[in-house]
Every structure is written in C-alpha cells, then in structure tokens.
Amino acid sequence: MVIDHALLDLYELYKGELERSPHAGSAELKEPWALLDELLLDLHMVRHGYANSGYAKHLDRRIIAHCADDSVADRLRALWQ
C-alpha cells in the first residue's frame, strides 16, 4: 500500500476525517487512510516522548516503506511538526 501526495491532499483537505469527504464509501481509500492515521498517531507519540528511540527508528522505516517517495515521506512527517 502506497501513500502519495494525492492521498495527503485529501487527508489535509478533510482534516483526517474520511467520512466528511465524498470518497467516504471508497473501499480503495479506507485501508491507506487508516494506515496514514496510524502513522500520524505514531509520529505524535514519538514527538511527545511516549515512544523510545528504537520505536522512532521502526516508525521511520515504516514511513519510508509506505510512501511513494522521499518527498511524500517528508510531507507526512511535517504534518505533525
């Protein structure tokens, strides 16, 4: 599953609330949207000290693995800065 700029655009437009978008019933968006929610929650936990450095490294590997390219990964990380 790949997170790309188009998904991040939608996520930001609807402030993370898929149910507010006209795409709410889209089966193909539910799984990547849930993954994006999960990654952002994990970033929040790391940034606020609720996770150790080992988990932060694990999270960074997951972000890289699921993002289309480095620019998407950087943009995802910047959502919680």
JSON list of N, CA and C in Angstrom, two decimals:
[
{"chain": "A", "resi": 1, "resn": "MET", "atom": "N", "xyz": [0.84, -1.17, 0.00]},
{"chain": "A", "resi": 1, "resn": "MET", "atom": "CA", "xyz": [0.00, 0.00, 0.00]},
{"chain": "A", "resi": 1, "resn": "MET", "atom": "C", "xyz": [0.90, 1.24, 0.00]},
{"chain": "A", "resi": 2, "resn": "VAL", "atom": "N", "xyz": [0.58, 2.18, -0.89]},
{"chain": "A", "resi": 2, "resn": "VAL", "atom": "CA", "xyz": [1.44, 3.35, -1.06]},
{"chain": "A", "resi": 2, "resn": "VAL", "atom": "C", "xyz": [0.68, 4.63, -0.71]},
{"chain": "A", "resi": 3, "resn": "ILE", "atom": "N", "xyz": [1.34, 5.45, 0.07]},
{"chain": "A", "resi": 3, "resn": "ILE", "atom": "CA", "xyz": [0.83, 6.78, 0.40]},
{"chain": "A", "resi": 3, "resn": "ILE", "atom": "C", "xyz": [1.49, 7.75, -0.58]},
{"chain": "A", "resi": 4, "resn": "ASP", "atom": "N", "xyz": [0.67, 8.56, -1.24]},
{"chain": "A", "resi": 4, "resn": "ASP", "atom": "CA", "xyz": [1.20, 9.51, -2.21]},
{"chain": "A", "resi": 4, "resn": "ASP", "atom": "C", "xyz": [0.68, 10.92, -1.90]},
{"chain": "A", "resi": 5, "resn": "HIS", "atom": "N", "xyz": [1.10, 11.88, -2.72]},
{"chain": "A", "resi": 5, "resn": "HIS", "atom": "CA", "xyz": [0.69, 13.27, -2.49]},
{"chain": "A", "resi": 5, "resn": "HIS", "atom": "C", "xyz": [-0.82, 13.44, -2.63]},
{"chain": "A", "resi": 6, "resn": "ALA", "atom": "N", "xyz": [-1.44, 12.70, -3.54]},
{"chain": "A", "resi": 6, "resn": "ALA", "atom": "CA", "xyz": [-2.89, 12.81, -3.72]},
{"chain": "A", "resi": 6, "resn": "ALA", "atom": "C", "xyz": [-3.63, 12.41, -2.44]},
{"chain": "A", "resi": 7, "resn": "LEU", "atom": "N", "xyz": [-3.18, 11.34, -1.79]},
{"chain": "A", "resi": 7, "resn": "LEU", "atom": "CA", "xyz": [-3.81, 10.92, -0.54]},
{"chain": "A", "resi": 7, "resn": "LEU", "atom": "C", "xyz": [-3.58, 11.96, 0.55]},
{"chain": "A", "resi": 8, "resn": "LEU", "atom": "N", "xyz": [-2.38, 12.50, 0.63]},
{"chain": "A", "resi": 8, "resn": "LEU", "atom": "CA", "xyz": [-2.11, 13.53, 1.63]},
{"chain": "A", "resi": 8, "resn": "LEU", "atom": "C", "xyz": [-2.94, 14.78, 1.37]},
{"chain": "A", "resi": 9, "resn": "ASP", "atom": "N", "xyz": [-3.15, 15.12, 0.09]},
{"chain": "A", "resi": 9, "resn": "ASP", "atom": "CA", "xyz": [-4.00, 16.27, -0.25]},
{"chain": "A", "resi": 9, "resn": "ASP", "atom": "C", "xyz": [-5.41, 16.06, 0.31]},
{"chain": "A", "resi": 10, "resn": "LEU", "atom": "N", "xyz": [-5.97, 14.88, 0.06]},
{"chain": "A", "resi": 10, "resn": "LEU", "atom": "CA", "xyz": [-7.32, 14.57, 0.56]},
{"chain": "A", "resi": 10, "resn": "LEU", "atom": "C", "xyz": [-7.35, 14.58, 2.08]},
{"chain": "A", "resi": 11, "resn": "TYR", "atom": "N", "xyz": [-6.34, 13.98, 2.69]},
{"chain": "A", "resi": 11, "resn": "TYR", "atom": "CA", "xyz": [-6.28, 13.90, 4.15]},
{"chain": "A", "resi": 11, "resn": "TYR", "atom": "C", "xyz": [-6.28, 15.30, 4.77]},
{"chain": "A", "resi": 12, "resn": "GLU", "atom": "N", "xyz": [-5.47, 16.18, 4.19]},
{"chain": "A", "resi": 12, "resn": "GLU", "atom": "CA", "xyz": [-5.41, 17.55, 4.71]},
{"chain": "A", "resi": 12, "resn": "GLU", "atom": "C", "xyz": [-6.70, 18.31, 4.42]},
{"chain": "A", "resi": 13, "resn": "LEU", "atom": "N", "xyz": [-7.26, 18.15, 3.23]},
{"chain": "A", "resi": 13, "resn": "LEU", "atom": "CA", "xyz": [-8.49, 18.84, 2.86]},
{"chain": "A", "resi": 13, "resn": "LEU", "atom": "C", "xyz": [-9.63, 18.51, 3.82]},
{"chain": "A", "resi": 14, "resn": "TYR", "atom": "N", "xyz": [-9.75, 17.24, 4.19]},
{"chain": "A", "resi": 14, "resn": "TYR", "atom": "CA", "xyz": [-10.83, 16.80, 5.08]},
{"chain": "A", "resi": 14, "resn": "TYR", "atom": "C", "xyz": [-10.38, 16.63, 6.52]},
{"chain": "A", "resi": 15, "resn": "LYS", "atom": "N", "xyz": [-9.20, 17.16, 6.83]},
{"chain": "A", "resi": 15, "resn": "LYS", "atom": "CA", "xyz": [-8.67, 17.18, 8.19]},
{"chain": "A", "resi": 15, "resn": "LYS", "atom": "C", "xyz": [-8.69, 15.79, 8.84]},
{"chain": "A", "resi": 16, "resn": "GLY", "atom": "N", "xyz": [-8.34, 14.78, 8.04]},
{"chain": "A", "resi": 16, "resn": "GLY", "atom": "CA", "xyz": [-8.24, 13.43, 8.55]},
{"chain": "A", "resi": 16, "resn": "GLY", "atom": "C", "xyz": [-9.56, 12.72, 8.74]},
{"chain": "A", "resi": 17, "resn": "GLU", "atom": "N", "xyz": [-10.66, 13.33, 8.33]},
{"chain": "A", "resi": 17, "resn": "GLU", "atom": "CA", "xyz": [-11.99, 12.74, 8.54]},
{"chain": "A", "resi": 17, "resn": "GLU", "atom": "C", "xyz": [-12.55, 12.24, 7.20]},
{"chain": "A", "resi": 18, "resn": "LEU", "atom": "N", "xyz": [-12.24, 11.02, 6.87]},
{"chain": "A", "resi": 18, "resn": "LEU", "atom": "CA", "xyz": [-12.68, 10.43, 5.61]},
{"chain": "A", "resi": 18, "resn": "LEU", "atom": "C", "xyz": [-14.19, 10.50, 5.46]},
{"chain": "A", "resi": 19, "resn": "GLU", "atom": "N", "xyz": [-14.90, 10.34, 6.55]},
{"chain": "A", "resi": 19, "resn": "GLU", "atom": "CA", "xyz": [-16.36, 10.34, 6.49]},
{"chain": "A", "resi": 19, "resn": "GLU", "atom": "C", "xyz": [-16.93, 11.69, 6.03]},
{"chain": "A", "resi": 20, "resn": "ARG", "atom": "N", "xyz": [-16.17, 12.76, 6.10]},
{"chain": "A", "resi": 20, "resn": "ARG", "atom": "CA", "xyz": [-16.62, 14.08, 5.63]},
{"chain": "A", "resi": 20, "resn": "ARG", "atom": "C", "xyz": [-16.43, 14.26, 4.13]},
{"chain": "A", "resi": 21, "resn": "SER", "atom": "N", "xyz": [-15.67, 13.39, 3.53]},
{"chain": "A", "resi": 21, "resn": "SER", "atom": "CA", "xyz": [-15.36, 13.55, 2.11]},
{"chain": "A", "resi": 21, "resn": "SER", "atom": "C", "xyz": [-16.36, 12.81, 1.23]},
{"chain": "A", "resi": 22, "resn": "PRO", "atom": "N", "xyz": [-16.45, 13.19, -0.04]},
{"chain": "A", "resi": 22, "resn": "PRO", "atom": "CA", "xyz": [-17.34, 12.46, -0.96]},
{"chain": "A", "resi": 22, "resn": "PRO", "atom": "C", "xyz": [-16.80, 11.06, -1.27]},
{"chain": "A", "resi": 23, "resn": "HIS", "atom": "N", "xyz": [-15.57, 10.78, -0.81]},
{"chain": "A", "resi": 23, "resn": "HIS", "atom": "CA", "xyz": [-14.94, 9.48, -1.04]},
{"chain": "A", "resi": 23, "resn": "HIS", "atom": "C", "xyz": [-15.14, 8.53, 0.14]},
{"chain": "A", "resi": 24, "resn": "ALA", "atom": "N", "xyz": [-16.02, 8.88, 1.05]},
{"chain": "A", "resi": 24, "resn": "ALA", "atom": "CA", "xyz": [-16.19, 8.12, 2.29]},
{"chain": "A", "resi": 24, "resn": "ALA", "atom": "C", "xyz": [-16.51, 6.65, 2.05]},
{"chain": "A", "resi": 25, "resn": "GLY", "atom": "N", "xyz": [-17.23, 6.34, 1.00]},
{"chain": "A", "resi": 25, "resn": "GLY", "atom": "CA", "xyz": [-17.59, 4.96, 0.73]},
{"chain": "A", "resi": 25, "resn": "GLY", "atom": "C", "xyz": [-16.57, 4.20, -0.10]},
{"chain": "A", "resi": 26, "resn": "SER", "atom": "N", "xyz": [-15.47, 4.85, -0.43]},
{"chain": "A", "resi": 26, "resn": "SER", "atom": "CA", "xyz": [-14.46, 4.24, -1.29]},
{"chain": "A", "resi": 26, "resn": "SER", "atom": "C", "xyz": [-13.69, 3.16, -0.55]},
{"chain": "A", "resi": 27, "resn": "ALA", "atom": "N", "xyz": [-13.86, 1.94, -1.01]},
{"chain": "A", "resi": 27, "resn": "ALA", "atom": "CA", "xyz": [-13.16, 0.81, -0.38]},
{"chain": "A", "resi": 27, "resn": "ALA", "atom": "C", "xyz": [-11.65, 0.93, -0.60]},
{"chain": "A", "resi": 28, "resn": "GLU", "atom": "N", "xyz": [-11.25, 1.49, -1.73]},
{"chain": "A", "resi": 28, "resn": "GLU", "atom": "CA", "xyz": [-9.83, 1.58, -2.01]},
{"chain": "A", "resi": 28, "resn": "GLU", "atom": "C", "xyz": [-9.12, 2.66, -1.20]},
{"chain": "A", "resi": 29, "resn": "LEU", "atom": "N", "xyz": [-9.87, 3.57, -0.59]},
{"chain": "A", "resi": 29, "resn": "LEU", "atom": "CA", "xyz": [-9.26, 4.59, 0.26]},
{"chain": "A", "resi": 29, "resn": "LEU", "atom": "C", "xyz": [-9.22, 4.22, 1.74]},
{"chain": "A", "resi": 30, "resn": "LYS", "atom": "N", "xyz": [-10.09, 3.32, 2.17]},
{"chain": "A", "resi": 30, "resn": "LYS", "atom": "CA", "xyz": [-10.20, 3.02, 3.60]},
{"chain": "A", "resi": 30, "resn": "LYS", "atom": "C", "xyz": [-8.89, 2.49, 4.20]},
{"chain": "A", "resi": 31, "resn": "GLU", "atom": "N", "xyz": [-8.26, 1.55, 3.52]},
{"chain": "A", "resi": 31, "resn": "GLU", "atom": "CA", "xyz": [-7.04, 0.95, 4.07]},
{"chain": "A", "resi": 31, "resn": "GLU", "atom": "C", "xyz": [-5.87, 1.93, 4.10]},
{"chain": "A", "resi": 32, "resn": "PRO", "atom": "N", "xyz": [-5.58, 2.64, 2.98]},
{"chain": "A", "resi": 32, "resn": "PRO", "atom": "CA", "xyz": [-4.47, 3.60, 3.07]},
{"chain": "A", "resi": 32, "resn": "PRO", "atom": "C", "xyz": [-4.76, 4.76, 4.03]},
{"chain": "A", "resi": 33, "resn": "TRP", "atom": "N", "xyz": [-6.03, 5.17, 4.13]},
{"chain": "A", "resi": 33, "resn": "TRP", "atom": "CA", "xyz": [-6.40, 6.24, 5.06]},
{"chain": "A", "resi": 33, "resn": "TRP", "atom": "C", "xyz": [-6.14, 5.78, 6.50]},
{"chain": "A", "resi": 34, "resn": "ALA", "atom": "N", "xyz": [-6.51, 4.56, 6.81]},
{"chain": "A", "resi": 34, "resn": "ALA", "atom": "CA", "xyz": [-6.28, 4.02, 8.15]},
{"chain": "A", "resi": 34, "resn": "ALA", "atom": "C", "xyz": [-4.79, 3.93, 8.46]},
{"chain": "A", "resi": 35, "resn": "LEU", "atom": "N", "xyz": [-4.00, 3.51, 7.47]},
{"chain": "A", "resi": 35, "resn": "LEU", "atom": "CA", "xyz": [-2.55, 3.45, 7.65]},
{"chain": "A", "resi": 35, "resn": "LEU", "atom": "C", "xyz": [-2.00, 4.84, 7.91]},
{"chain": "A", "resi": 36, "resn": "LEU", "atom": "N", "xyz": [-2.44, 5.82, 7.15]},
{"chain": "A", "resi": 36, "resn": "LEU", "atom": "CA", "xyz": [-1.99, 7.19, 7.33]},
{"chain": "A", "resi": 36, "resn": "LEU", "atom": "C", "xyz": [-2.36, 7.69, 8.73]},
{"chain": "A", "resi": 37, "resn": "ASP", "atom": "N", "xyz": [-3.57, 7.42, 9.18]},
{"chain": "A", "resi": 37, "resn": "ASP", "atom": "CA", "xyz": [-3.97, 7.77, 10.55]},
{"chain": "A", "resi": 37, "resn": "ASP", "atom": "C", "xyz": [-3.03, 7.15, 11.58]},
{"chain": "A", "resi": 38, "resn": "GLU", "atom": "N", "xyz": [-2.72, 5.87, 11.38]},
{"chain": "A", "resi": 38, "resn": "GLU", "atom": "CA", "xyz": [-1.86, 5.15, 12.31]},
{"chain": "A", "resi": 38, "resn": "GLU", "atom": "C", "xyz": [-0.46, 5.75, 12.34]},
{"chain": "A", "resi": 39, "resn": "LEU", "atom": "N", "xyz": [0.10, 6.03, 11.18]},
{"chain": "A", "resi": 39, "resn": "LEU", "atom": "CA", "xyz": [1.45, 6.60, 11.12]},
{"chain": "A", "resi": 39, "resn": "LEU", "atom": "C", "xyz": [1.49, 7.98, 11.77]},
{"chain": "A", "resi": 40, "resn": "LEU", "atom": "N", "xyz": [0.47, 8.78, 11.53]},
{"chain": "A", "resi": 40, "resn": "LEU", "atom": "CA", "xyz": [0.43, 10.11, 12.14]},
{"chain": "A", "resi": 40, "resn": "LEU", "atom": "C", "xyz": [0.27, 10.04, 13.66]},
{"chain": "A", "resi": 41, "resn": "LEU", "atom": "N", "xyz": [-0.52, 9.10, 14.14]},
{"chain": "A", "resi": 41, "resn": "LEU", "atom": "CA", "xyz": [-0.65, 8.92, 15.58]},
{"chain": "A", "resi": 41, "resn": "LEU", "atom": "C", "xyz": [0.69, 8.49, 16.19]},
{"chain": "A", "resi": 42, "resn": "ASP", "atom": "N", "xyz": [1.38, 7.58, 15.51]},
{"chain": "A", "resi": 42, "resn": "ASP", "atom": "CA", "xyz": [2.69, 7.14, 15.99]},
{"chain": "A", "resi": 42, "resn": "ASP", "atom": "C", "xyz": [3.69, 8.29, 15.99]},
{"chain": "A", "resi": 43, "resn": "LEU", "atom": "N", "xyz": [3.67, 9.13, 14.94]},
{"chain": "A", "resi": 43, "resn": "LEU", "atom": "CA", "xyz": [4.55, 10.30, 14.91]},
{"chain": "A", "resi": 43, "resn": "LEU", "atom": "C", "xyz": [4.25, 11.21, 16.10]},
{"chain": "A", "resi": 44, "resn": "HIS", "atom": "N", "xyz": [2.99, 11.40, 16.39]},
{"chain": "A", "resi": 44, "resn": "HIS", "atom": "CA", "xyz": [2.59, 12.22, 17.53]},
{"chain": "A", "resi": 44, "resn": "HIS", "atom": "C", "xyz": [3.16, 11.63, 18.83]},
{"chain": "A", "resi": 45, "resn": "MET", "atom": "N", "xyz": [3.04, 10.34, 18.99]},
{"chain": "A", "resi": 45, "resn": "MET", "atom": "CA", "xyz": [3.54, 9.68, 20.21]},
{"chain": "A", "resi": 45, "resn": "MET", "atom": "C", "xyz": [5.05, 9.82, 20.32]},
{"chain": "A", "resi": 46, "resn": "VAL", "atom": "N", "xyz": [5.77, 9.65, 19.22]},
{"chain": "A", "resi": 46, "resn": "VAL", "atom": "CA", "xyz": [7.23, 9.79, 19.24]},
{"chain": "A", "resi": 46, "resn": "VAL", "atom": "C", "xyz": [7.61, 11.22, 19.58]},
{"chain": "A", "resi": 47, "resn": "ARG", "atom": "N", "xyz": [6.97, 12.18, 18.96]},
{"chain": "A", "resi": 47, "resn": "ARG", "atom": "CA", "xyz": [7.34, 13.59, 19.15]},
{"chain": "A", "resi": 47, "resn": "ARG", "atom": "C", "xyz": [7.04, 14.07, 20.57]},
{"chain": "A", "resi": 48, "resn": "HIS", "atom": "N", "xyz": [6.09, 13.44, 21.23]},
{"chain": "A", "resi": 48, "resn": "HIS", "atom": "CA", "xyz": [5.74, 13.87, 22.59]},
{"chain": "A", "resi": 48, "resn": "HIS", "atom": "C", "xyz": [6.33, 12.96, 23.66]},
{"chain": "A", "resi": 49, "resn": "GLY", "atom": "N", "xyz": [7.28, 12.12, 23.26]},
{"chain": "A", "resi": 49, "resn": "GLY", "atom": "CA", "xyz": [8.03, 11.33, 24.23]},
{"chain": "A", "resi": 49, "resn": "GLY", "atom": "C", "xyz": [7.36, 10.07, 24.74]},
{"chain": "A", "resi": 50, "resn": "TYR", "atom": "N", "xyz": [6.32, 9.61, 24.07]},
{"chain": "A", "resi": 50, "resn": "TYR", "atom": "CA", "xyz": [5.63, 8.39, 24.50]},
{"chain": "A", "resi": 50, "resn": "TYR", "atom": "C", "xyz": [6.21, 7.13, 23.90]},
{"chain": "A", "resi": 51, "resn": "ALA", "atom": "N", "xyz": [7.24, 7.27, 23.07]},
{"chain": "A", "resi": 51, "resn": "ALA", "atom": "CA", "xyz": [7.88, 6.11, 22.45]},
{"chain": "A", "resi": 51, "resn": "ALA", "atom": "C", "xyz": [9.39, 6.30, 22.52]},
{"chain": "A", "resi": 52, "resn": "ASN", "atom": "N", "xyz": [10.11, 5.20, 22.60]},
{"chain": "A", "resi": 52, "resn": "ASN", "atom": "CA", "xyz": [11.56, 5.29, 22.70]},
{"chain": "A", "resi": 52, "resn": "ASN", "atom": "C", "xyz": [12.21, 5.45, 21.32]},
{"chain": "A", "resi": 53, "resn": "SER", "atom": "N", "xyz": [13.52, 5.63, 21.31]},
{"chain": "A", "resi": 53, "resn": "SER", "atom": "CA", "xyz": [14.24, 5.87, 20.06]},
{"chain": "A", "resi": 53, "resn": "SER", "atom": "C", "xyz": [14.19, 4.66, 19.12]},
{"chain": "A", "resi": 54, "resn": "GLY", "atom": "N", "xyz": [14.14, 3.47, 19.70]},
{"chain": "A", "resi": 54, "resn": "GLY", "atom": "CA", "xyz": [14.02, 2.27, 18.87]},
{"chain": "A", "resi": 54, "resn": "GLY", "atom": "C", "xyz": [12.72, 2.24, 18.10]},
{"chain": "A", "resi": 55, "resn": "TYR", "atom": "N", "xyz": [11.64, 2.66, 18.76]},
{"chain": "A", "resi": 55, "resn": "TYR", "atom": "CA", "xyz": [10.36, 2.70, 18.06]},
{"chain": "A", "resi": 55, "resn": "TYR", "atom": "C", "xyz": [10.35, 3.81, 17.02]},
{"chain": "A", "resi": 56, "resn": "ALA", "atom": "N", "xyz": [11.02, 4.92, 17.30]},
{"chain": "A", "resi": 56, "resn": "ALA", "atom": "CA", "xyz": [11.11, 6.01, 16.34]},
{"chain": "A", "resi": 56, "resn": "ALA", "atom": "C", "xyz": [11.82, 5.54, 15.07]},
{"chain": "A", "resi": 57, "resn": "LYS", "atom": "N", "xyz": [12.86, 4.73, 15.21]},
{"chain": "A", "resi": 57, "resn": "LYS", "atom": "CA", "xyz": [13.56, 4.19, 14.04]},
{"chain": "A", "resi": 57, "resn": "LYS", "atom": "C", "xyz": [12.66, 3.23, 13.27]},
{"chain": "A", "resi": 58, "resn": "HIS", "atom": "N", "xyz": [11.93, 2.40, 14.00]},
{"chain": "A", "resi": 58, "resn": "HIS", "atom": "CA", "xyz": [10.98, 1.48, 13.38]},
{"chain": "A", "resi": 58, "resn": "HIS", "atom": "C", "xyz": [9.93, 2.26, 12.60]},
{"chain": "A", "resi": 59, "resn": "LEU", "atom": "N", "xyz": [9.41, 3.32, 13.19]},
{"chain": "A", "resi": 59, "resn": "LEU", "atom": "CA", "xyz": [8.39, 4.14, 12.55]},
{"chain": "A", "resi": 59, "resn": "LEU", "atom": "C", "xyz": [8.95, 4.78, 11.29]},
{"chain": "A", "resi": 60, "resn": "ASP", "atom": "N", "xyz": [10.17, 5.27, 11.34]},
{"chain": "A", "resi": 60, "resn": "ASP", "atom": "CA", "xyz": [10.77, 5.88, 10.16]},
{"chain": "A", "resi": 60, "resn": "ASP", "atom": "C", "xyz": [10.89, 4.87, 9.02]},
{"chain": "A", "resi": 61, "resn": "ARG", "atom": "N", "xyz": [11.26, 3.64, 9.33]},
{"chain": "A", "resi": 61, "resn": "ARG", "atom": "CA", "xyz": [11.33, 2.59, 8.30]},
{"chain": "A", "resi": 61, "resn": "ARG", "atom": "C", "xyz": [9.95, 2.32, 7.71]},
{"chain": "A", "resi": 62, "resn": "ARG", "atom": "N", "xyz": [8.91, 2.31, 8.55]},
{"chain": "A", "resi": 62, "resn": "ARG", "atom": "CA", "xyz": [7.55, 2.10, 8.05]},
{"chain": "A", "resi": 62, "resn": "ARG", "atom": "C", "xyz": [7.11, 3.24, 7.14]},
{"chain": "A", "resi": 63, "resn": "ILE", "atom": "N", "xyz": [7.43, 4.45, 7.53]},
{"chain": "A", "resi": 63, "resn": "ILE", "atom": "CA", "xyz": [7.07, 5.61, 6.71]},
{"chain": "A", "resi": 63, "resn": "ILE", "atom": "C", "xyz": [7.73, 5.50, 5.34]},
{"chain": "A", "resi": 64, "resn": "ILE", "atom": "N", "xyz": [9.01, 5.21, 5.32]},
{"chain": "A", "resi": 64, "resn": "ILE", "atom": "CA", "xyz": [9.74, 5.08, 4.06]},
{"chain": "A", "resi": 64, "resn": "ILE", "atom": "C", "xyz": [9.15, 3.95, 3.21]},
{"chain": "A", "resi": 65, "resn": "ALA", "atom": "N", "xyz": [8.80, 2.85, 3.84]},
{"chain": "A", "resi": 65, "resn": "ALA", "atom": "CA", "xyz": [8.27, 1.69, 3.10]},
{"chain": "A", "resi": 65, "resn": "ALA", "atom": "C", "xyz": [6.91, 1.97, 2.48]},
{"chain": "A", "resi": 66, "resn": "HIS", "atom": "N", "xyz": [6.10, 2.81, 3.11]},
{"chain": "A", "resi": 66, "resn": "HIS", "atom": "CA", "xyz": [4.73, 3.03, 2.64]},
{"chain": "A", "resi": 66, "resn": "HIS", "atom": "C", "xyz": [4.53, 4.30, 1.83]},
{"chain": "A", "resi": 67, "resn": "CYS", "atom": "N", "xyz": [5.55, 5.14, 1.74]},
{"chain": "A", "resi": 67, "resn": "CYS", "atom": "CA", "xyz": [5.42, 6.39, 0.98]},
{"chain": "A", "resi": 67, "resn": "CYS", "atom": "C", "xyz": [5.97, 6.22, -0.43]},
{"chain": "A", "resi": 68, "resn": "ALA", "atom": "N", "xyz": [5.33, 6.90, -1.37]},
{"chain": "A", "resi": 68, "resn": "ALA", "atom": "CA", "xyz": [5.71, 6.77, -2.79]},
{"chain": "A", "resi": 68, "resn": "ALA", "atom": "C", "xyz": [7.15, 7.22, -3.03]},
{"chain": "A", "resi": 69, "resn": "ASP", "atom": "N", "xyz": [7.60, 8.25, -2.33]},
{"chain": "A", "resi": 69, "resn": "ASP", "atom": "CA", "xyz": [8.97, 8.72, -2.48]},
{"chain": "A", "resi": 69, "resn": "ASP", "atom": "C", "xyz": [9.35, 9.57, -1.27]},
{"chain": "A", "resi": 70, "resn": "ASP", "atom": "N", "xyz": [10.58, 10.08, -1.29]},
{"chain": "A", "resi": 70, "resn": "ASP", "atom": "CA", "xyz": [11.07, 10.85, -0.14]},
{"chain": "A", "resi": 70, "resn": "ASP", "atom": "C", "xyz": [10.27, 12.12, 0.10]},
{"chain": "A", "resi": 71, "resn": "SER", "atom": "N", "xyz": [9.77, 12.75, -0.98]},
{"chain": "A", "resi": 71, "resn": "SER", "atom": "CA", "xyz": [9.01, 14.00, -0.79]},
{"chain": "A", "resi": 71, "resn": "SER", "atom": "C", "xyz": [7.70, 13.73, -0.06]},
{"chain": "A", "resi": 72, "resn": "VAL", "atom": "N", "xyz": [7.09, 12.58, -0.32]},
{"chain": "A", "resi": 72, "resn": "VAL", "atom": "CA", "xyz": [5.85, 12.21, 0.39]},
{"chain": "A", "resi": 72, "resn": "VAL", "atom": "C", "xyz": [6.17, 11.91, 1.85]},
{"chain": "A", "resi": 73, "resn": "ALA", "atom": "N", "xyz": [7.26, 11.18, 2.09]},
{"chain": "A", "resi": 73, "resn": "ALA", "atom": "CA", "xyz": [7.65, 10.85, 3.46]},
{"chain": "A", "resi": 73, "resn": "ALA", "atom": "C", "xyz": [7.94, 12.13, 4.26]},
{"chain": "A", "resi": 74, "resn": "ASP", "atom": "N", "xyz": [8.64, 13.07, 3.64]},
{"chain": "A", "resi": 74, "resn": "ASP", "atom": "CA", "xyz": [8.94, 14.34, 4.31]},
{"chain": "A", "resi": 74, "resn": "ASP", "atom": "C", "xyz": [7.66, 15.11, 4.61]},
{"chain": "A", "resi": 75, "resn": "ARG", "atom": "N", "xyz": [6.75, 15.12, 3.67]},
{"chain": "A", "resi": 75, "resn": "ARG", "atom": "CA", "xyz": [5.48, 15.83, 3.86]},
{"chain": "A", "resi": 75, "resn": "ARG", "atom": "C", "xyz": [4.67, 15.20, 4.98]},
{"chain": "A", "resi": 76, "resn": "LEU", "atom": "N", "xyz": [4.65, 13.86, 5.03]},
{"chain": "A", "resi": 76, "resn": "LEU", "atom": "CA", "xyz": [3.92, 13.16, 6.08]},
{"chain": "A", "resi": 76, "resn": "LEU", "atom": "C", "xyz": [4.51, 13.52, 7.44]},
{"chain": "A", "resi": 77, "resn": "ARG", "atom": "N", "xyz": [5.83, 13.48, 7.54]},
{"chain": "A", "resi": 77, "resn": "ARG", "atom": "CA", "xyz": [6.49, 13.83, 8.82]},
{"chain": "A", "resi": 77, "resn": "ARG", "atom": "C", "xyz": [6.17, 15.26, 9.23]},
{"chain": "A", "resi": 78, "resn": "ALA", "atom": "N", "xyz": [6.05, 16.16, 8.26]},
{"chain": "A", "resi": 78, "resn": "ALA", "atom": "CA", "xyz": [5.82, 17.58, 8.56]},
{"chain": "A", "resi": 78, "resn": "ALA", "atom": "C", "xyz": [4.38, 17.85, 9.03]},
{"chain": "A", "resi": 79, "resn": "LEU", "atom": "N", "xyz": [3.47, 16.92, 8.80]},
{"chain": "A", "resi": 79, "resn": "LEU", "atom": "CA", "xyz": [2.09, 17.14, 9.22]},
{"chain": "A", "resi": 79, "resn": "LEU", "atom": "C", "xyz": [1.96, 17.30, 10.74]},
{"chain": "A", "resi": 80, "resn": "TRP", "atom": "N", "xyz": [2.90, 16.74, 11.52]},
{"chain": "A", "resi": 80, "resn": "TRP", "atom": "CA", "xyz": [2.82, 16.84, 12.98]},
{"chain": "A", "resi": 80, "resn": "TRP", "atom": "C", "xyz": [3.91, 17.73, 13.57]},
{"chain": "A", "resi": 81, "resn": "GLN", "atom": "N", "xyz": [4.49, 18.61, 12.77]},
{"chain": "A", "resi": 81, "resn": "GLN", "atom": "CA", "xyz": [5.53, 19.49, 13.33]},
{"chain": "A", "resi": 81, "resn": "GLN", "atom": "C", "xyz": [4.97, 20.80, 13.75]}
]
